[in-house]
Amino acid sequence: MMKENNMTMETSPEKALQSVKEETGSPDQRSRSEKEVRQEIRFIKKETMTCAKYLRRMEELDGMPGALQPFLDTLRAVYVELKNPLEKYHQKTVGTYCVMAPQELVYAAGAIPVRLCSGNYTAFSIGDDLYPRDACPLVKAVAGFQKMGLMPVYRDCSLMAVPVTCDCKKKIVEMLEQTHDVFPLSVPAGREDEDIDRYVEELYRFIDTLEALTGNRVTWDLLAAGMNMTGQAKYELSRFLKLKKSMPYLMWGTHILAVMNAAAYMRADAWSFHMNRLNRELEKRIEKGEKVTSRNRPRIMLTGSPIIYPNMKIPLLIEEMGGIVAADETCMGERGMSDPPVVVDESFDGILRALANQVIRPCSCPTFVNNKERVYRILQMIKDYQIQGVIYHVLRGCLVYDYEYLFIEEELGKRGIPVIRMESDYNEEDVEQLRIRTEAFIELIRLKQAA
Amino acid sequence: MNKRRTRIVTGMICLIIVVLAYFAERFPFYVYEEEELHTSLRQFFSVEHLVRLQPFLIVIAMAALSIRICIWIRGFLLPRDQGDRKAANGKSVKLRKGKRPLFMTVRWIFMIAFSTMVMFGGIWCGFILAGIDFPVLACPTNRDQLIESSCYFLSHLPVLFEEYSPTGIVLFFVSTIGFALLLGRTICGFLCPMGLIQDIMHVIRQKTRTEGISMTQSLYRRLTSIKWIMVLLMFGLVFAGGEFCSFCPAIVTSPVLAGMKVSIYLSGFMMVIVLVGSFFKRRFWCNICPLGYLIGLTHRISPFRVKKDTISCTECGACYEACPMGIKMIYTERERTDVTDINCIMCGECVRSCPEDNALALAFAGKKYYTASRAGLMSGFECDPDPEEEREAE
């Protein structure tokens, strides 16, 4: 496995670039200056190498379930082989950003949603020059991919649906408009009844846009089929979470994050199919009493800004330094898919209302005004997964999450749960510093454990 | 501005209700020359019974027509047109959802059985538990009920004190208040025939996938003010010289279905409104029912409770969306573990729709008998992986 990876690392950049070039054989691209071509080769080389490195580090964690491979393969296809794994379906793809863009509607319209929030270091370094210094790295990474135009998943999107949530997401709309059709999906900042009504109207507008894109009329049946598709995925996830609650050392948290990240680039039915396999494998593990670690590792929960592949340095550090990520409360992780829409009214409007309700009300994204419910969610997870310490991840420039740190630290402090704030950026310069802090935090929990 | 307008509209509606209720007997819906408050089991299976059902059938026909007209008018008023969205795309898809929980089956059995017994029990079983009054909205004009409904005497208090012996009065209050204390508004969710009729209308809407009214708290507040007017009318109309029974919609159900010849005045039109209202808004009448409000007053001591785990709740609002009574507090509450509300009819819809394990539960005297579970909510997705495996293989 390792050897194979190294091989791809060495040979793939040029090859990948070549294949990308062949596909986009437009005249202006052929007449690129030599400098630009060199820059592109450098970009792809760096990008693929970093991504392959993180994949390798994930695969090196022992006790990886065999059923995990398809998820890692998807990530590899997107970031290392520079392919579009959704190409085989011959459907239009719609790029979405936050969890607030309902995937069900995209499926109902006959397209495939792909979540484009990025954690790429190489793209970040390019976006860093384009965007203000304090913009969040996620948006800078998206801008970097946009600028280079080399990533098939980004390039192939027929439409980008950008929920208007935090300031940075607001501003990427204009940037994306330069190359793509963009639908800005207004998300209310409150959660009152009127906000839900407004959001339902917004969903109708979204449906109209999707209909214009695919040419399909979204009928009740298609909407129901879309709901069933994502519902199945959510069901498999709920099964998985139940298994994990019964045994905290069932699987590495990094692997779980990889699974959840892979969901961004997989069609929901394919994801639930592989998830079903994974669940069955894990059930067997539980029967046999297998764990990924024999030691009593400190169980740590990750919360805060999203952890997006390949920016897996923090979960990897935690698990390499002797802890385990037993739960995560991040929007690219479990939280993004764990709340099922509860349809209580089976009319078309009723289903949309259920969707709107599911998107707005349980979402613990700090862009909402009054987000106290997040603390309770974290407390419940601490109970469910027997968490001993919380690592609060803040991406540099992600103000909304940073704001909530104080409140959450206070609430958890009252209950005697250690919390640490870890700020990081999309580069590897801060790894050593993070390593020291992670190590110290894990030692602290160990000391508490021993006492 | 908008708020003020809705207030004015609500005030007008209240005023109209009061005026209409006072002159209820001026609006004949279906009047018999001579009333006949007698039925027999034999008559039940005859053509004559069908003839006697006429008022009820007319109400249903009018309601059906009104619903069609409402949908037609809404087509013009709403900017978005959903008529063609309902159309099937050749293949019929079933929206997957949780299997019907045992609790709901039991509730439906209770509702149907009790409604049947309260309407026809006397005729069928041949015995009547006279003197025991149950606070449900089934018309007490039907004297062949297994047990009596207390709403007649509640709306005719002078009659109660004039005609009954002290023992009768005591028995009336003891049984009415006793049941209200013991069962609380579980009566509304499990026993009341009006509740059953409204739930049937809701099921019809679900089956026809018709869009309903999306309720907001401000709309519920308007309904509350109408409810106060209803309570006022129920107690006060008799003192002002009016007749509440000519206004109350329940008279169209129990006596008419039992095959009695009862003259119906404004009640018939009220019943049409109730049917149309409950079609578009689940349990519409329960939101303005005066008797329901009175039973609800016992919500602090009634042994039936709604319990909440305040930590596991994610405030997803599914319970609020499902709640036919629009109780918002159930998902915003973070302090108290007891979320029994004066409006709660114990129908269990909130527990059914709750996705978090143990976050909500119905309890009787501290013992939980229906608890929320995600597995239950998502049980409809359990499936055989085999057909998918085949698909994957190709």
XYZ file of C-alpha atoms in Angstrom, chain B residues 27-353:
327
model
C -79.805 30.713 10.890
C -81.641 27.517 10.128
C -79.418 24.876 8.639
C -81.725 21.888 8.748
C -84.953 22.213 10.663
C -87.458 19.461 11.442
C -91.139 20.245 11.918
C -91.154 17.979 14.885
C -88.051 16.703 16.553
C -87.666 13.096 17.489
C -85.108 12.220 20.102
C -85.541 8.533 19.856
C -83.683 5.871 17.962
C -83.592 2.131 18.027
C -81.134 -0.493 17.003
C -83.536 -1.815 14.361
C -83.761 1.532 12.653
C -80.015 1.600 12.293
C -79.895 -0.629 9.277
C -82.807 0.859 7.405
C -83.141 3.402 4.644
C -84.752 5.755 7.096
C -81.488 6.049 8.951
C -79.809 7.254 5.797
C -82.508 9.874 5.399
C -81.942 10.993 8.949
C -78.229 11.328 8.259
C -79.035 14.019 5.711
C -77.822 17.014 7.729
C -74.506 15.303 8.338
C -74.104 14.451 4.667
C -74.946 18.008 3.680
C -72.289 19.277 6.071
C -69.724 16.958 4.517
C -70.704 17.980 0.991
C -70.513 21.656 1.875
C -67.149 21.139 3.544
C -65.785 19.300 0.516
C -67.001 22.045 -1.765
C -65.570 24.760 0.456
C -62.206 23.023 0.540
C -62.154 22.863 -3.260
C -63.025 26.543 -3.467
C -60.354 27.450 -0.893
C -57.698 25.575 -2.853
C -58.887 27.201 -6.080
C -58.772 30.693 -4.597
C -55.373 30.051 -3.069
C -54.098 29.176 -6.504
C -54.728 32.783 -7.475
C -53.462 34.348 -4.292
C -50.202 32.482 -3.934
C -47.506 33.661 -6.303
C -46.106 30.165 -6.669
C -48.264 27.583 -8.290
C -47.977 24.054 -7.013
C -50.812 22.430 -8.879
C -48.566 20.539 -11.218
C -46.039 19.641 -8.540
C -48.438 17.101 -7.143
C -48.533 15.234 -10.441
C -46.789 11.891 -10.419
C -43.799 11.454 -12.694
C -44.794 8.101 -14.057
C -43.158 6.209 -11.219
C -44.766 6.367 -7.843
C -42.386 7.034 -5.011
C -43.195 6.527 -1.383
C -41.750 8.993 1.029
C -39.933 6.904 3.554
C -40.552 7.626 7.197
C -40.742 5.889 10.517
C -43.204 3.068 10.975
C -46.357 3.917 12.847
C -45.534 3.528 16.521
C -47.663 1.334 18.717
C -48.684 4.388 20.683
C -50.364 5.953 17.653
C -52.231 2.764 16.822
C -53.491 2.601 20.376
C -54.519 6.236 20.218
C -56.529 5.713 17.058
C -58.195 2.619 18.486
C -59.094 4.587 21.591
C -60.485 7.489 19.610
C -62.591 5.313 17.344
C -63.820 3.029 20.105
C -64.690 5.822 22.491
C -66.384 7.949 19.838
C -68.470 4.989 18.761
C -69.439 4.137 22.302
C -70.282 7.692 23.207
C -72.536 8.020 20.169
C -74.147 4.613 19.955
C -73.162 2.893 23.185
C -76.548 3.380 24.782
C -78.401 1.891 21.852
C -76.033 -0.984 21.355
C -75.300 -2.035 24.901
C -78.690 -1.138 26.225
C -77.426 0.444 29.401
C -76.521 4.004 30.195
C -74.265 5.253 32.945
C -76.551 8.153 33.762
C -75.198 10.720 36.146
C -71.583 10.282 35.134
C -70.572 13.202 32.971
C -67.529 13.046 30.791
C -65.993 16.322 29.671
C -65.948 15.614 25.957
C -67.497 17.447 23.083
C -70.063 14.866 22.027
C -73.528 16.227 21.944
C -75.493 15.417 25.129
C -78.760 15.956 23.254
C -78.225 12.337 22.315
C -79.616 10.639 25.419
C -78.594 7.221 24.203
C -74.945 7.794 24.956
C -73.190 5.332 27.196
C -72.100 8.196 29.401
C -73.188 11.770 29.326
C -71.196 14.701 28.059
C -70.906 17.485 30.536
C -70.943 20.294 28.011
C -74.722 20.745 28.089
C -74.894 21.625 31.755
C -71.699 23.649 31.621
C -73.316 25.845 29.012
C -76.679 25.792 30.817
C -75.698 26.287 34.450
C -79.129 27.689 35.511
C -80.808 24.557 34.148
C -78.479 22.390 36.195
C -79.306 24.163 39.422
C -83.033 24.364 38.766
C -83.718 20.851 37.568
C -81.298 18.653 39.418
C -81.363 17.437 42.969
C -78.362 18.333 45.137
C -77.022 14.793 44.724
C -77.265 15.140 40.963
C -75.425 18.430 41.043
C -72.695 16.997 43.228
C -72.396 13.917 41.022
C -72.144 16.126 37.965
C -69.336 18.237 39.349
C -67.507 15.332 40.939
C -67.496 13.262 37.747
C -66.699 16.181 35.440
C -63.929 17.625 37.563
C -62.718 14.173 38.546
C -62.222 13.094 34.954
C -60.652 16.405 34.045
C -58.205 16.046 36.926
C -57.428 12.421 36.272
C -57.073 12.510 32.510
C -56.431 16.160 31.724
C -56.438 16.952 28.052
C -55.666 13.332 27.254
C -59.431 13.404 26.845
C -58.968 15.654 23.816
C -56.275 13.535 22.249
C -57.734 10.117 22.972
C -61.458 10.321 23.573
C -63.183 13.312 22.060
C -65.248 12.535 18.929
C -64.589 16.029 17.594
C -60.901 15.223 17.816
C -61.423 12.052 15.813
C -63.279 13.922 13.079
C -60.531 16.505 12.862
C -57.806 13.888 12.757
C -59.637 12.166 9.916
C -59.661 15.455 8.005
C -55.927 15.730 8.612
C -55.340 12.229 7.275
C -57.335 13.091 4.155
C -55.136 16.093 3.567
C -52.024 13.967 4.001
C -53.302 11.426 1.523
C -54.179 14.072 -1.047
C -50.880 15.898 -0.353
C -52.635 19.204 -0.181
C -50.720 22.129 1.167
C -51.902 23.325 4.562
C -51.547 26.591 6.408
C -48.135 27.132 7.899
C -48.863 28.429 11.345
C -46.842 30.973 13.248
C -47.007 32.082 16.843
C -48.783 35.294 15.905
C -51.536 33.284 14.222
C -51.843 31.058 17.270
C -52.194 34.129 19.427
C -55.157 35.192 17.290
C -56.744 31.783 17.799
C -56.240 32.166 21.535
C -58.255 35.364 21.605
C -61.029 33.584 19.711
C -60.842 30.814 22.299
C -61.483 33.319 25.079
C -64.582 34.513 23.275
C -65.706 30.895 22.998
C -65.298 30.335 26.732
C -67.242 33.497 27.388
C -70.014 32.397 25.054
C -70.194 28.925 26.542
C -70.875 30.188 30.036
C -72.494 33.506 29.294
C -74.842 32.918 26.404
C -77.501 31.267 28.537
C -77.586 34.270 30.877
C -77.907 36.659 27.958
C -80.819 34.705 26.552
C -78.960 32.901 23.801
C -78.663 29.204 23.134
C -75.146 27.790 22.957
C -76.306 24.474 21.497
C -77.602 26.197 18.389
C -74.098 27.489 17.852
C -71.966 24.527 18.934
C -70.784 22.321 16.041
C -70.892 19.058 18.022
C -74.650 18.773 17.630
C -74.168 17.707 14.021
C -72.235 14.632 15.067
C -73.572 12.566 17.906
C -77.396 12.960 17.699
C -77.495 13.057 13.917
C -75.271 10.019 13.486
C -77.332 8.154 16.037
C -80.336 8.830 13.804
C -82.232 11.437 15.773
C -84.264 14.184 14.241
C -82.639 17.285 15.664
C -83.092 20.716 14.208
C -79.785 22.298 13.359
C -79.227 26.006 13.222
C -75.915 27.816 13.002
C -74.173 24.653 14.246
C -74.327 23.198 10.758
C -72.359 26.100 9.336
C -69.998 25.953 12.285
C -69.345 22.288 11.573
C -68.506 23.134 7.972
C -66.004 25.669 9.261
C -64.558 23.119 11.667
C -64.144 20.552 8.907
C -62.557 23.012 6.491
C -60.404 24.493 9.244
C -59.164 21.149 10.445
C -58.411 20.140 6.891
C -55.977 22.979 6.414
C -54.853 23.259 10.022
C -54.675 20.128 12.080
C -56.991 20.134 15.126
C -58.190 23.615 14.291
C -61.218 23.388 16.581
C -59.154 22.143 19.528
C -57.315 25.454 19.413
C -60.521 27.365 20.077
C -62.525 24.744 21.969
C -63.895 26.223 25.219
C -64.370 22.849 26.866
C -60.831 21.833 26.007
C -59.568 24.987 27.609
C -61.449 24.206 30.819
C -60.002 20.696 30.962
C -56.585 22.183 30.268
C -56.804 24.166 33.491
C -55.917 20.968 35.328
C -52.604 20.631 33.506
C -50.618 21.419 36.634
C -51.968 18.492 38.637
C -53.067 15.975 36.061
C -50.971 12.770 36.238
C -50.430 12.771 32.458
C -47.240 14.702 31.775
C -44.913 15.560 28.931
C -41.334 15.114 30.055
C -38.271 16.564 28.445
C -34.572 15.886 28.743
C -33.307 19.432 28.515
C -29.763 18.486 27.567
C -30.328 16.011 24.778
C -32.744 18.373 23.025
C -31.130 19.990 19.987
C -33.922 22.525 19.547
C -34.601 21.097 16.124
C -38.212 22.202 16.426
C -39.604 18.990 14.927
C -41.932 18.675 17.909
C -43.175 22.195 17.387
C -43.792 21.553 13.701
C -45.692 18.394 14.546
C -47.671 19.902 17.411
C -51.270 20.500 16.379
C -51.625 22.989 19.210
C -48.582 25.088 18.332
C -46.829 24.786 21.670
C -43.499 26.436 21.062
C -42.236 26.167 24.594
C -41.714 22.438 24.148
C -38.563 22.958 22.136
C -37.294 26.224 23.563
C -37.562 25.155 27.206
C -34.161 24.545 28.769
C -34.863 24.738 32.486
C -37.823 22.606 33.413
C -38.031 18.917 32.656
C -41.818 19.045 32.737
C -43.181 20.712 29.633
C -46.873 20.016 30.092
C -48.746 22.968 28.703
C -52.313 24.107 29.172
C -52.899 23.551 25.450
C -51.297 20.116 25.273
C -53.735 17.419 24.161
C -51.320 14.533 24.821
C -51.540 13.313 21.247
C -47.890 12.252 21.297
C -47.032 13.775 17.924
C -44.073 15.615 19.434
C -42.624 12.417 20.861
C -43.175 10.631 17.580
C -41.291 13.266 15.607
